[in-house]
Short mmCIF file of C-alpha atoms and ligand atoms in Angstrom, two decimals:
data_model
loop_
_atom_site.label_atom_id
_atom_site.label_comp_id
_atom_site.label_asym_id
_atom_site.label_seq_id
_atom_site.Cartn_x
_atom_site.Cartn_y
_atom_site.Cartn_z
CA MET A 1 -11.92 12.53 48.28
CA THR A 2 -11.14 10.54 44.82
CA TRP A 3 -9.51 7.18 43.84
CA GLN A 4 -6.20 7.28 41.66
CA PRO A 5 -6.48 3.22 40.51
CA VAL A 6 -2.49 2.18 39.91
CA ILE A 7 -1.56 -0.23 37.54
CA GLY A 8 1.38 -2.44 36.13
CA LEU A 9 1.24 -5.03 33.66
CA GLU A 10 3.33 -8.50 33.67
CA VAL A 11 3.03 -9.75 29.62
CA HIS A 12 3.93 -12.89 28.61
CA ALA A 13 4.70 -13.73 25.28
CA GLN A 14 5.78 -16.62 23.25
CA LEU A 15 8.65 -16.23 21.44
CA LYS A 16 8.54 -17.61 17.30
CA THR A 17 11.57 -20.15 18.13
CA ARG A 18 10.95 -23.53 16.35
CA SER A 19 13.33 -25.02 19.23
CA LYS A 20 12.21 -25.16 23.18
CA LEU A 21 14.41 -22.25 25.17
CA PHE A 22 16.82 -24.81 26.56
CA SER A 23 16.76 -28.00 24.66
CA PRO A 24 16.58 -29.10 20.75
CA CYS A 25 12.90 -30.21 21.39
CA PRO A 26 10.46 -28.69 18.53
CA VAL A 27 7.58 -26.23 19.81
CA ALA A 28 4.27 -27.48 18.85
CA GLY A 29 2.87 -24.95 15.87
CA GLY A 30 -0.41 -23.43 15.66
CA SER A 31 -3.49 -24.49 18.84
CA THR A 32 -1.55 -26.48 21.02
CA ALA A 33 -5.04 -27.00 22.11
CA ASP A 34 -5.80 -29.96 19.49
CA LEU A 35 -2.76 -31.73 20.08
CA ALA A 36 -1.97 -35.81 21.49
CA PRO A 37 -0.49 -34.62 24.94
CA ASN A 38 2.98 -35.13 26.16
CA THR A 39 4.25 -35.21 22.11
CA PHE A 40 6.80 -32.28 22.60
CA VAL A 41 8.51 -33.85 25.07
CA ASP A 42 12.77 -34.55 25.58
CA GLU A 43 14.73 -36.06 28.17
CA VAL A 44 15.44 -31.91 29.16
CA ILE A 45 11.80 -31.16 29.49
CA LEU A 46 11.67 -34.32 31.69
CA ALA A 47 14.28 -33.11 33.39
CA LEU A 48 15.60 -36.94 33.65
CA PRO A 49 18.92 -37.33 35.38
CA GLY A 50 21.68 -36.09 33.89
CA THR A 51 20.46 -33.55 31.31
CA LEU A 52 21.72 -30.23 30.81
CA PRO A 53 20.14 -26.51 29.59
CA VAL A 54 21.66 -25.29 26.35
CA PRO A 55 19.87 -21.54 25.72
CA ASN A 56 18.09 -20.88 22.49
CA ALA A 57 20.26 -18.60 20.29
CA GLU A 58 17.28 -17.82 18.21
CA ALA A 59 15.24 -16.90 21.34
CA ILE A 60 18.30 -14.50 22.59
CA ARG A 61 18.16 -12.92 19.15
CA LEU A 62 14.46 -12.28 19.42
CA ALA A 63 14.74 -10.67 22.99
CA VAL A 64 17.15 -8.52 22.23
CA ARG A 65 14.77 -7.06 19.41
CA LEU A 66 12.27 -6.23 20.75
CA GLY A 67 13.96 -4.21 23.66
CA LEU A 68 15.70 -2.61 20.63
CA ALA A 69 12.27 -2.31 19.75
CA LEU A 70 11.21 -0.37 23.19
CA GLY A 71 14.04 1.56 23.36
CA SER A 72 15.51 -0.81 26.63
CA THR A 73 18.77 -1.22 27.53
CA ILE A 74 20.40 -4.71 26.26
CA ASP A 75 22.46 -5.87 29.32
CA ARG A 76 25.77 -7.50 27.41
CA ARG A 77 26.06 -9.85 30.81
CA SER A 78 22.38 -11.14 31.60
CA GLN A 79 22.07 -14.67 33.31
CA PHE A 80 19.60 -17.19 34.42
CA SER A 81 18.09 -17.85 37.79
CA ARG A 82 16.28 -20.91 38.84
CA LYS A 83 13.16 -20.15 40.36
CA HIS A 84 11.95 -22.82 42.83
CA TYR A 85 8.14 -23.91 43.35
CA PHE A 86 6.12 -27.05 43.77
CA TYR A 87 3.72 -28.09 41.01
CA PRO A 88 2.99 -31.16 38.92
CA ASP A 89 2.93 -29.43 35.42
CA LEU A 90 7.17 -28.31 36.59
CA PRO A 91 9.18 -31.20 36.28
CA LYS A 92 12.40 -29.95 37.88
CA GLY A 93 10.72 -28.21 40.79
CA TYR A 94 12.06 -25.12 39.61
CA GLN A 95 11.63 -22.46 36.59
CA ILE A 96 14.33 -20.99 34.50
CA SER A 97 13.67 -17.64 35.12
CA GLN A 98 16.12 -14.55 35.08
CA TYR A 99 15.67 -12.35 38.20
CA GLU A 100 18.63 -9.62 39.37
CA ASP A 101 20.00 -9.77 35.44
CA PRO A 102 16.90 -9.51 33.27
CA ILE A 103 18.25 -9.07 29.27
CA CYS A 104 16.28 -5.57 28.86
CA ARG A 105 16.07 -3.20 31.31
CA GLY A 106 13.75 0.04 30.84
CA GLY A 107 12.82 0.90 27.80
CA THR A 108 8.66 2.31 27.47
CA VAL A 109 5.79 1.19 24.96
CA PRO A 110 4.40 3.98 22.18
CA VAL A 111 0.48 3.77 22.67
CA PHE A 112 -1.82 6.11 20.46
CA LEU A 113 -5.01 7.41 23.13
CA ASP A 114 -7.73 9.42 21.49
CA GLY A 115 -5.32 10.95 19.07
CA ALA A 116 -2.14 11.38 20.66
CA LEU A 117 0.92 9.62 21.42
CA ARG A 118 1.82 7.92 24.89
CA THR A 119 5.07 6.51 26.39
CA PHE A 120 4.76 4.07 29.01
CA ALA A 121 7.37 3.09 31.02
CA LEU A 122 8.83 -0.64 31.12
CA ARG A 123 10.66 -2.07 34.01
CA ARG A 124 12.29 -4.80 32.78
CA ILE A 125 12.25 -7.72 29.73
CA HIS A 126 13.19 -11.13 31.05
CA LEU A 127 13.59 -14.37 29.12
CA GLU A 128 11.87 -17.80 31.04
CA GLU A 129 10.48 -20.82 30.12
CA ASP A 130 7.18 -22.01 30.24
CA ALA A 131 5.57 -24.40 32.97
CA GLY A 132 3.47 -27.47 30.86
CA LYS A 133 -0.53 -27.75 31.68
CA THR A 134 -2.68 -29.61 34.31
CA ILE A 135 -5.99 -29.66 33.30
CA HIS A 136 -8.04 -30.82 36.12
CA ASP A 137 -11.50 -33.44 35.59
CA PRO A 138 -13.94 -32.92 37.99
CA ARG A 139 -15.86 -35.61 37.13
CA ARG A 140 -13.45 -37.81 36.92
CA ASN A 141 -11.65 -36.11 40.34
CA GLU A 142 -8.48 -36.32 38.31
CA SER A 143 -5.79 -34.24 37.24
CA ARG A 144 -3.78 -34.45 34.20
CA VAL A 145 -0.46 -33.43 33.06
CA ASP A 146 0.26 -31.77 29.35
CA LEU A 147 3.97 -31.18 29.21
CA ASN A 148 3.61 -29.94 25.34
CA ARG A 149 4.31 -26.17 26.87
CA ALA A 150 6.89 -26.87 28.93
CA GLY A 151 10.61 -25.21 28.27
CA VAL A 152 8.50 -23.64 25.61
CA ALA A 153 10.61 -20.33 25.31
CA LEU A 154 8.69 -17.01 26.60
CA LEU A 155 9.44 -12.87 27.29
CA GLU A 156 7.61 -11.85 30.38
CA ILE A 157 7.52 -8.18 29.73
CA VAL A 158 7.17 -5.51 32.32
CA SER A 159 5.90 -2.45 33.31
CA GLU A 160 5.98 -0.07 35.74
CA PRO A 161 3.13 1.06 37.50
CA VAL A 162 1.99 3.86 35.16
CA LEU A 163 -1.30 2.96 34.18
CA ALA A 164 -3.83 4.68 35.49
CA SER A 165 -6.75 3.09 33.54
CA SER A 166 -8.73 -0.60 32.10
CA GLU A 167 -8.86 1.64 29.47
CA GLU A 168 -5.15 2.88 29.14
CA ALA A 169 -4.16 -0.70 29.62
CA ILE A 170 -6.36 -2.35 27.13
CA ALA A 171 -4.70 0.13 25.00
CA TYR A 172 -0.66 -0.29 26.21
CA LEU A 173 -1.81 -4.53 26.04
CA LYS A 174 -2.76 -3.96 21.93
CA ALA A 175 0.34 -1.55 21.11
CA LEU A 176 2.76 -4.14 22.52
CA HIS A 177 0.50 -7.31 20.41
CA ARG A 178 0.80 -5.05 17.53
CA LEU A 179 4.19 -4.20 17.87
CA VAL A 180 5.59 -8.22 18.90
CA VAL A 181 3.37 -9.83 15.82
CA TRP A 182 5.14 -6.84 13.64
CA LEU A 183 8.12 -8.02 14.57
CA GLY A 184 7.41 -11.68 14.22
CA VAL A 185 8.65 -12.13 17.83
CA CYS A 186 5.58 -13.93 18.93
CA ASP A 187 2.76 -15.32 16.56
CA GLY A 188 0.12 -13.44 19.54
CA ASP A 189 -1.97 -16.20 19.43
CA MET A 190 -3.92 -15.48 22.71
CA GLU A 191 -6.67 -18.09 22.39
CA ALA A 192 -3.74 -20.54 22.05
CA GLY A 193 -2.44 -18.49 25.03
CA ASN A 194 0.56 -17.10 23.37
CA PHE A 195 0.63 -13.68 24.72
CA ARG A 196 -1.30 -13.38 27.91
CA CYS A 197 -1.15 -11.66 31.27
CA ASP A 198 -1.14 -10.97 34.67
CA ALA A 199 -2.45 -7.22 35.56
CA ASN A 200 -0.77 -5.89 38.67
CA VAL A 201 -3.99 -3.50 40.49
CA SER A 202 -4.03 -1.02 43.21
CA VAL A 203 -5.97 2.31 44.54
CA ARG A 204 -4.29 5.52 46.07
CA ARG A 205 -5.39 9.02 47.36
CA PRO A 206 -3.79 11.45 44.91
CA GLY A 207 -0.44 12.75 46.34
CA GLU A 208 -0.08 9.42 48.14
CA PRO A 209 2.52 6.88 48.42
CA LEU A 210 1.57 2.98 46.35
CA GLY A 211 -1.21 1.01 47.54
CA THR A 212 -1.37 -2.62 48.50
CA ARG A 213 -1.98 -4.29 44.91
CA THR A 214 -3.16 -7.73 43.59
CA GLU A 215 -2.57 -9.39 41.51
CA ILE A 216 -4.64 -10.38 38.19
CA LYS A 217 -3.30 -13.77 36.94
CA ASN A 218 -3.95 -15.12 33.36
CA VAL A 219 -6.30 -13.07 31.55
CA ASN A 220 -6.14 -13.90 28.03
CA SER A 221 -8.46 -11.33 25.88
CA PHE A 222 -8.35 -7.72 25.51
CA ARG A 223 -11.37 -7.42 26.73
CA PHE A 224 -11.57 -9.97 29.86
CA VAL A 225 -8.39 -7.55 31.03
CA GLY A 226 -10.46 -4.49 31.35
CA LEU A 227 -13.30 -5.75 32.80
CA ALA A 228 -11.26 -7.68 35.26
CA ILE A 229 -9.79 -4.42 35.86
CA ASP A 230 -12.82 -2.22 35.98
CA ALA A 231 -14.35 -5.32 38.87
CA GLU A 232 -11.23 -5.12 41.29
CA ILE A 233 -10.57 -1.33 40.80
CA LYS A 234 -14.52 -0.80 42.23
CA ARG A 235 -14.09 -4.21 44.80
CA GLN A 236 -10.65 -2.74 46.20
CA ILE A 237 -11.93 0.87 46.48
CA GLU A 238 -14.82 -0.51 47.96
CA LEU A 239 -12.93 -2.64 50.66
CA LEU A 240 -11.05 0.75 51.68
CA GLU A 241 -13.45 3.01 52.19
CA ARG A 242 -15.57 0.00 54.64
CA GLY A 243 -12.12 0.72 56.40
CA GLY A 244 -10.50 -1.97 55.39
CA SER A 245 -7.30 -3.42 54.01
CA VAL A 246 -6.17 -5.04 50.56
CA VAL A 247 -4.53 -8.15 51.11
CA GLN A 248 -1.24 -8.68 48.62
CA GLU A 249 -2.72 -11.58 47.05
CA THR A 250 -3.17 -13.14 43.25
CA ARG A 251 -6.43 -13.03 42.55
CA GLY A 252 -8.34 -15.09 39.34
CA TRP A 253 -10.94 -13.54 37.14
CA ASP A 254 -14.50 -15.53 36.88
CA GLU A 255 -16.20 -14.79 34.00
CA GLY A 256 -19.67 -16.07 34.77
CA SER A 257 -19.79 -13.43 37.72
CA GLY A 258 -18.40 -10.91 36.37
CA GLN A 259 -15.44 -10.68 39.63
CA THR A 260 -11.94 -11.40 40.53
CA ARG A 261 -11.32 -14.10 42.92
CA ALA A 262 -8.65 -14.66 45.36
CA LEU A 263 -6.64 -17.89 44.94
CA ARG A 264 -3.75 -18.12 46.55
CA GLY A 265 -1.46 -15.78 49.01
CA LYS A 266 0.77 -13.62 47.04
CA GLU A 267 4.21 -15.09 47.53
CA ASP A 268 7.44 -12.53 48.20
CA ALA A 269 10.71 -13.30 45.75
CA HIS A 270 12.54 -15.18 48.76
CA ASP A 271 9.52 -17.42 48.94
CA TYR A 272 11.29 -18.31 45.31
CA ARG A 273 14.84 -18.94 46.81
CA TYR A 274 16.36 -17.73 43.33
CA PHE A 275 20.21 -18.01 42.46
CA PRO A 276 21.53 -17.76 39.71
CA ASP A 277 21.23 -21.49 37.53
CA PRO A 278 25.05 -23.21 37.79
CA ASP A 279 23.93 -25.40 34.43
CA LEU A 280 24.03 -21.96 33.01
CA LEU A 281 26.73 -19.77 31.78
CA VAL A 282 26.37 -15.67 31.79
CA ILE A 283 25.02 -15.02 28.57
CA ASP A 284 27.19 -13.00 26.93
CA VAL A 285 25.09 -10.81 24.67
CA ALA A 286 27.76 -9.94 21.31
CA GLU A 287 28.03 -6.89 20.29
CA SER A 288 27.46 -7.32 16.52
CA LEU A 289 24.58 -9.46 17.60
CA ILE A 290 22.87 -6.00 18.41
CA HIS A 291 23.95 -4.14 15.45
CA ALA A 292 22.50 -6.68 13.05
CA GLU A 293 19.13 -6.45 15.26
CA GLU A 294 19.44 -2.71 14.71
CA ARG A 295 20.25 -2.42 11.47
CA ALA A 296 17.25 -5.15 10.60
CA LEU A 297 14.82 -3.07 12.73
CA PRO A 298 11.68 -2.60 10.04
CA GLU A 299 9.74 0.76 10.67
CA LEU A 300 7.71 0.50 13.46
CA PRO A 301 3.93 0.25 13.57
CA HIS A 302 3.38 3.87 15.48
CA LEU A 303 5.95 5.64 13.89
CA ARG A 304 4.30 4.20 10.16
CA GLN A 305 0.62 5.24 11.71
CA ARG A 306 1.96 9.01 12.59
CA ARG A 307 3.90 9.19 9.23
CA PHE A 308 0.30 7.51 7.33
CA VAL A 309 -1.67 11.18 8.89
CA ASP A 310 1.74 13.72 8.76
CA ALA A 311 3.33 12.67 5.34
CA LEU A 312 -0.02 10.78 3.32
CA GLY A 313 -2.82 13.09 5.11
CA LEU A 314 -5.05 9.80 5.98
CA SER A 315 -7.63 10.47 8.94
CA PRO A 316 -6.11 8.78 12.24
CA TYR A 317 -8.87 5.78 12.24
CA ASP A 318 -7.46 4.88 8.75
CA ALA A 319 -4.09 5.55 9.67
CA GLU A 320 -4.41 2.81 12.78
CA VAL A 321 -6.99 0.36 10.88
CA LEU A 322 -3.75 0.07 8.03
CA THR A 323 -1.48 -0.20 10.71
CA GLN A 324 -3.20 -3.53 12.36
CA ASP A 325 -0.52 -5.83 11.07
CA LYS A 326 2.59 -5.10 8.44
CA VAL A 327 1.47 -7.36 5.67
CA ARG A 328 -1.54 -4.23 5.43
CA ALA A 329 0.65 -1.47 5.91
CA ASP A 330 3.06 -2.97 3.35
CA TYR A 331 -0.16 -3.96 0.62
CA PHE A 332 -1.47 -0.60 1.20
CA GLU A 333 1.81 1.77 0.60
CA ALA A 334 2.41 -0.31 -2.38
CA VAL A 335 -1.16 1.00 -3.75
CA ALA A 336 -0.31 4.44 -2.25
CA ALA A 337 3.02 4.63 -4.25
CA ARG A 338 0.68 4.82 -7.47
CA VAL A 339 -2.30 6.10 -6.70
CA GLU A 340 -3.90 8.87 -4.24
CA PRO A 341 -3.04 7.35 -0.72
CA LYS A 342 -6.66 8.41 0.05
CA LEU A 343 -8.57 6.58 -2.47
CA ALA A 344 -6.50 3.57 -1.93
CA ALA A 345 -6.63 3.51 1.63
CA ASN A 346 -10.91 3.73 0.80
CA TRP A 347 -10.53 0.71 -1.54
CA LEU A 348 -8.44 -1.36 0.56
CA ILE A 349 -10.58 -0.39 3.58
CA ASN A 350 -13.83 -0.37 2.52
CA ASP A 351 -13.50 -2.82 -0.58
CA LEU A 352 -11.28 -5.40 -0.84
CA LEU A 353 -10.80 -5.99 3.24
CA GLY A 354 -14.12 -6.67 3.60
CA ALA A 355 -14.54 -8.77 0.43
CA LEU A 356 -11.92 -10.68 1.16
CA SER A 357 -12.61 -12.00 5.01
CA LYS A 358 -16.12 -12.86 3.72
CA SER A 359 -14.67 -15.64 1.62
CA GLY A 360 -12.63 -16.80 4.39
CA LEU A 361 -9.03 -15.03 3.12
CA ASP A 362 -6.51 -12.93 4.62
CA LEU A 363 -5.19 -10.06 2.81
CA VAL A 364 -1.53 -12.35 2.23
CA GLN A 365 -3.39 -14.51 0.12
CA SER A 366 -5.45 -11.87 -1.84
CA PRO A 367 -6.17 -12.80 -5.62
CA VAL A 368 -5.68 -8.89 -6.39
CA LEU A 369 -2.65 -7.34 -5.86
CA PRO A 370 -1.36 -4.03 -4.80
CA GLU A 371 -0.69 -3.08 -8.38
CA THR A 372 -3.90 -4.10 -9.64
CA LEU A 373 -5.97 -2.27 -6.77
CA ALA A 374 -4.01 0.06 -8.01
CA ALA A 375 -5.04 0.14 -11.89
CA LEU A 376 -8.22 -0.18 -11.14
CA ILE A 377 -8.46 2.72 -9.08
CA ALA A 378 -6.58 4.92 -11.65
CA HIS A 379 -9.30 3.84 -14.75
CA LEU A 380 -12.10 5.40 -11.52
CA THR A 381 -10.07 8.07 -11.88
CA ALA A 382 -9.52 8.45 -15.06
CA GLY A 383 -13.37 8.10 -15.72
CA THR A 384 -12.82 5.15 -17.61
CA LEU A 385 -14.69 3.15 -14.86
CA SER A 386 -17.33 4.78 -12.76
CA SER A 387 -17.05 3.52 -9.51
CA ARG A 388 -20.40 1.17 -9.70
CA MET A 389 -18.41 -0.49 -12.26
CA ALA A 390 -15.18 -0.04 -10.52
CA LYS A 391 -16.93 -2.60 -7.53
CA ASP A 392 -18.23 -4.41 -9.78
CA ALA A 393 -14.45 -5.08 -11.89
CA LEU A 394 -13.46 -5.38 -8.01
CA GLN A 395 -15.56 -8.98 -7.94
CA ALA A 396 -14.72 -10.02 -10.78
CA LEU A 397 -10.59 -9.53 -10.09
CA LEU A 398 -11.17 -11.65 -7.02
CA GLN A 399 -12.94 -14.42 -9.12
CA GLY A 400 -9.51 -14.30 -11.08
CA ALA A 401 -10.38 -12.02 -14.01
CA ASP A 402 -7.46 -9.83 -15.57
CA LEU A 403 -8.50 -5.79 -15.09
CA GLU A 404 -7.84 -4.78 -19.06
CA ARG A 405 -10.12 -7.35 -20.24
CA TRP A 406 -12.99 -7.19 -18.02
CA VAL A 407 -12.38 -3.16 -18.99
CA ALA A 408 -12.31 -4.07 -22.23
CA GLU A 409 -15.03 -6.28 -22.49
CA HIS A 410 -17.33 -4.60 -20.22
CA GLY A 411 -16.77 -1.16 -22.38
CA GLY A 412 -15.14 2.04 -20.76
CA GLN A 413 -17.27 4.32 -18.91
CA VAL A 414 -19.22 7.02 -21.48
CA SER A 415 -18.31 10.37 -20.98
CA ASP A 416 -18.44 11.49 -24.42
CA SER A 417 -20.68 14.66 -24.84
CA ALA A 418 -21.62 13.70 -28.90
CA ALA A 419 -22.67 9.79 -27.64
CA LEU A 420 -24.47 11.06 -24.95
CA VAL A 421 -26.52 14.04 -26.36
CA GLN A 422 -27.06 10.63 -29.33
CA VAL A 423 -28.79 8.89 -26.41
CA ILE A 424 -30.86 11.69 -24.23
CA GLU A 425 -31.61 13.77 -27.79
CA PRO A 426 -34.49 10.74 -28.54
CA ILE A 427 -35.24 10.63 -24.70
CA LEU A 428 -36.70 13.95 -24.70
CA ASP A 429 -38.47 13.92 -28.07
CA LYS A 430 -40.39 10.29 -26.52
CA ASN A 431 -40.80 12.16 -23.48
CA ALA A 432 -42.57 15.62 -24.49
CA ALA A 433 -44.70 16.04 -21.60
CA GLN A 434 -42.54 15.89 -18.87
CA VAL A 435 -39.93 17.90 -20.74
CA ALA A 436 -42.63 20.22 -20.71
CA ASP A 437 -43.72 19.40 -17.01
CA PHE A 438 -40.26 19.95 -15.90
CA LEU A 439 -39.25 23.44 -17.97
CA GLY A 440 -42.64 25.00 -16.25
CA GLY A 441 -40.83 24.24 -13.04
CA LYS A 442 -40.95 20.51 -11.42
CA ASP A 443 -37.28 20.62 -11.19
CA LYS A 444 -37.60 16.33 -9.46
CA LEU A 445 -38.51 15.31 -12.58
CA PHE A 446 -34.52 15.70 -13.65
CA GLY A 447 -33.48 12.41 -11.98
CA PHE A 448 -36.26 10.76 -13.91
CA PHE A 449 -34.25 12.03 -17.20
CA VAL A 450 -30.89 10.91 -15.46
CA GLY A 451 -32.29 7.47 -14.97
CA GLN A 452 -33.90 6.54 -18.25
CA ALA A 453 -30.50 8.15 -19.86
CA MET A 454 -28.12 5.90 -17.80
CA LYS A 455 -30.94 2.31 -18.18
CA ALA A 456 -30.10 3.43 -22.23
CA LEU A 457 -26.75 3.62 -21.19
CA GLY A 458 -27.09 0.55 -19.39
CA GLY A 459 -25.21 2.33 -16.39
CA LYS A 460 -21.87 3.42 -17.79
CA ALA A 461 -22.50 7.09 -18.47
CA ASN A 462 -20.72 9.47 -16.70
CA PRO A 463 -22.82 10.72 -14.09
CA GLU A 464 -21.00 13.83 -13.84
CA GLU A 465 -20.47 14.65 -18.04
CA LEU A 466 -24.27 13.22 -18.25
CA GLN A 467 -25.93 15.68 -15.48
CA ARG A 468 -24.40 18.52 -17.39
CA ILE A 469 -25.59 17.69 -20.95
CA LEU A 470 -29.07 16.83 -20.16
CA ARG A 471 -28.97 20.18 -18.16
CA GLU A 472 -27.85 21.74 -21.74
CA ARG A 473 -30.57 19.94 -23.79
CA LEU A 474 -33.13 20.47 -21.73
CA ALA A 475 -32.69 24.14 -21.49
CA ALA A 476 -32.10 24.34 -25.24
CA ARG A 477 -35.54 22.88 -25.86
CA ARG A 478 -36.91 26.21 -23.36
CA SER A 479 -39.13 28.18 -25.99
CA PRO A 480 -37.21 31.65 -27.32
P1 ADP B 501 6.27 -9.37 40.82
O1 ADP B 501 7.60 -9.22 40.94
O2 ADP B 501 6.40 -10.19 42.41
O3 ADP B 501 5.53 -9.79 40.13
P2 ADP B 501 6.94 -6.57 40.77
O4 ADP B 501 7.53 -5.35 41.63
O5 ADP B 501 8.40 -7.11 39.56
O6 ADP B 501 6.02 -8.10 41.17
O7 ADP B 501 6.39 -6.39 39.98
C1 ADP B 501 5.33 -6.42 38.88
C2 ADP B 501 4.29 -5.76 38.54
O8 ADP B 501 3.69 -5.23 39.39
C3 ADP B 501 5.10 -4.69 37.89
O9 ADP B 501 4.64 -4.53 36.27
C4 ADP B 501 4.10 -3.17 38.46
O10 ADP B 501 4.36 -2.28 37.77
C5 ADP B 501 3.42 -3.93 38.96
N1 ADP B 501 2.85 -3.04 40.45
C6 ADP B 501 4.15 -3.20 41.26
N2 ADP B 501 3.23 -2.44 42.81
C7 ADP B 501 2.19 -2.14 42.20
C8 ADP B 501 1.14 -1.57 43.16
N3 ADP B 501 1.47 -0.78 44.24
N4 ADP B 501 0.10 -1.16 42.07
C9 ADP B 501 0.24 -1.39 41.13
N5 ADP B 501 1.48 -2.27 40.01
C10 ADP B 501 2.45 -2.59 40.65
MG1 MG B 502 4.81 -11.54 39.18
#
């Protein structure tokens, strides 16, 4: 009998707020790794006696925004609790989190899997503060604490145990990552640890109740999450088949061995002695805030992705690429409003994005604006530029050239039949032997004539017209 894996994910997304969750202390921008330690701290972060937490309204707004986008129920009266544990990177001796009354409950994450739109159920989304960082230095046998991250606002997004494979888990994470960045809730920087995930894994026989789970902590790349989940599923199945049993515990992912390994026994909720934080009032989420966020929600990425396929006729692949981020989707739509959407998609994906990444630029920094790319494509469809010339023109535009001036200087494409005849006739005269061979059945020589004519026109001939007229003139030389 087979085993069925069951996975539930807890994602920690750092909220894009300027200050920390309970104090005006600024949050380090960009990658915190290079900053001097303990420079983004204040008396609240250090937990000096007499300090009190004040909730950050922007963090609450962003939590409401994400909850609305995921179809969660926003709790109008949610509350903060203290979660107690002792570790050097937690100066208060407790973390302020939410336990009984999280700000959002339920909802689903929409995910495209093999072209079909699926939804995965959420349990809750809650606000909490981050801890600091402990850096171990085995050479000097010392540990140091950096509190730059301490107190930073996080959202913990908790799924139901509804994912059935590492592929589903990765697709879920990518969809959630795209959404939080799209909404401006989180910058999504996984290397900096601003979007990280704990994976809960168990296995069971089909139809049986959930098995005992282990939790793999803090994996911060999509690939490693997948590898860690697969390794853990395999470990549990082997253990159970040998007659053993899974112990509920926290495990870590070891990249070197490609295995998970036990870190510590899993605490139960009562070990944390949760209770409502008496320093903080119940958060009263105003109806007006919910309405304002609802009205301001942009078209969500999965809906836009589907619209690109259904209404604009793009392939599912192109629609996915073009909805990777909002800047890209907006850019594409600005081009597609002016020219055929499929051409717009091709030029953006195959030409512009590639060229930009070669020069290390993001699309927002593109020297070629959507209107200009559209005008370039329009020259192509009108026949004033061949596709070869259009590609050259794009390179020139990336160097700062003006499109219309470039087209004027480099001449339009020659499609005019009189002009083409003028070039073709002398070539046929000069190559009488080849003409005779061609007419005698050597079809391959056609390419030779095309090449000669193209050369004479500096590559600017409209290829279809050139071939049409060439066939016509060659046929005219057949002796009656
Ligand atoms: P805790 O608060 O101790 O981390 P929760 O019960 O809130 O535990 O669940 C945390 C995560 O673990 C959720 O994402 C949930 O879906 C997942 N989970 C719970 N039970 C299982 C299980 N048996 N197998 C896999 N995942 C599970
Ligand atoms: Mg947990």
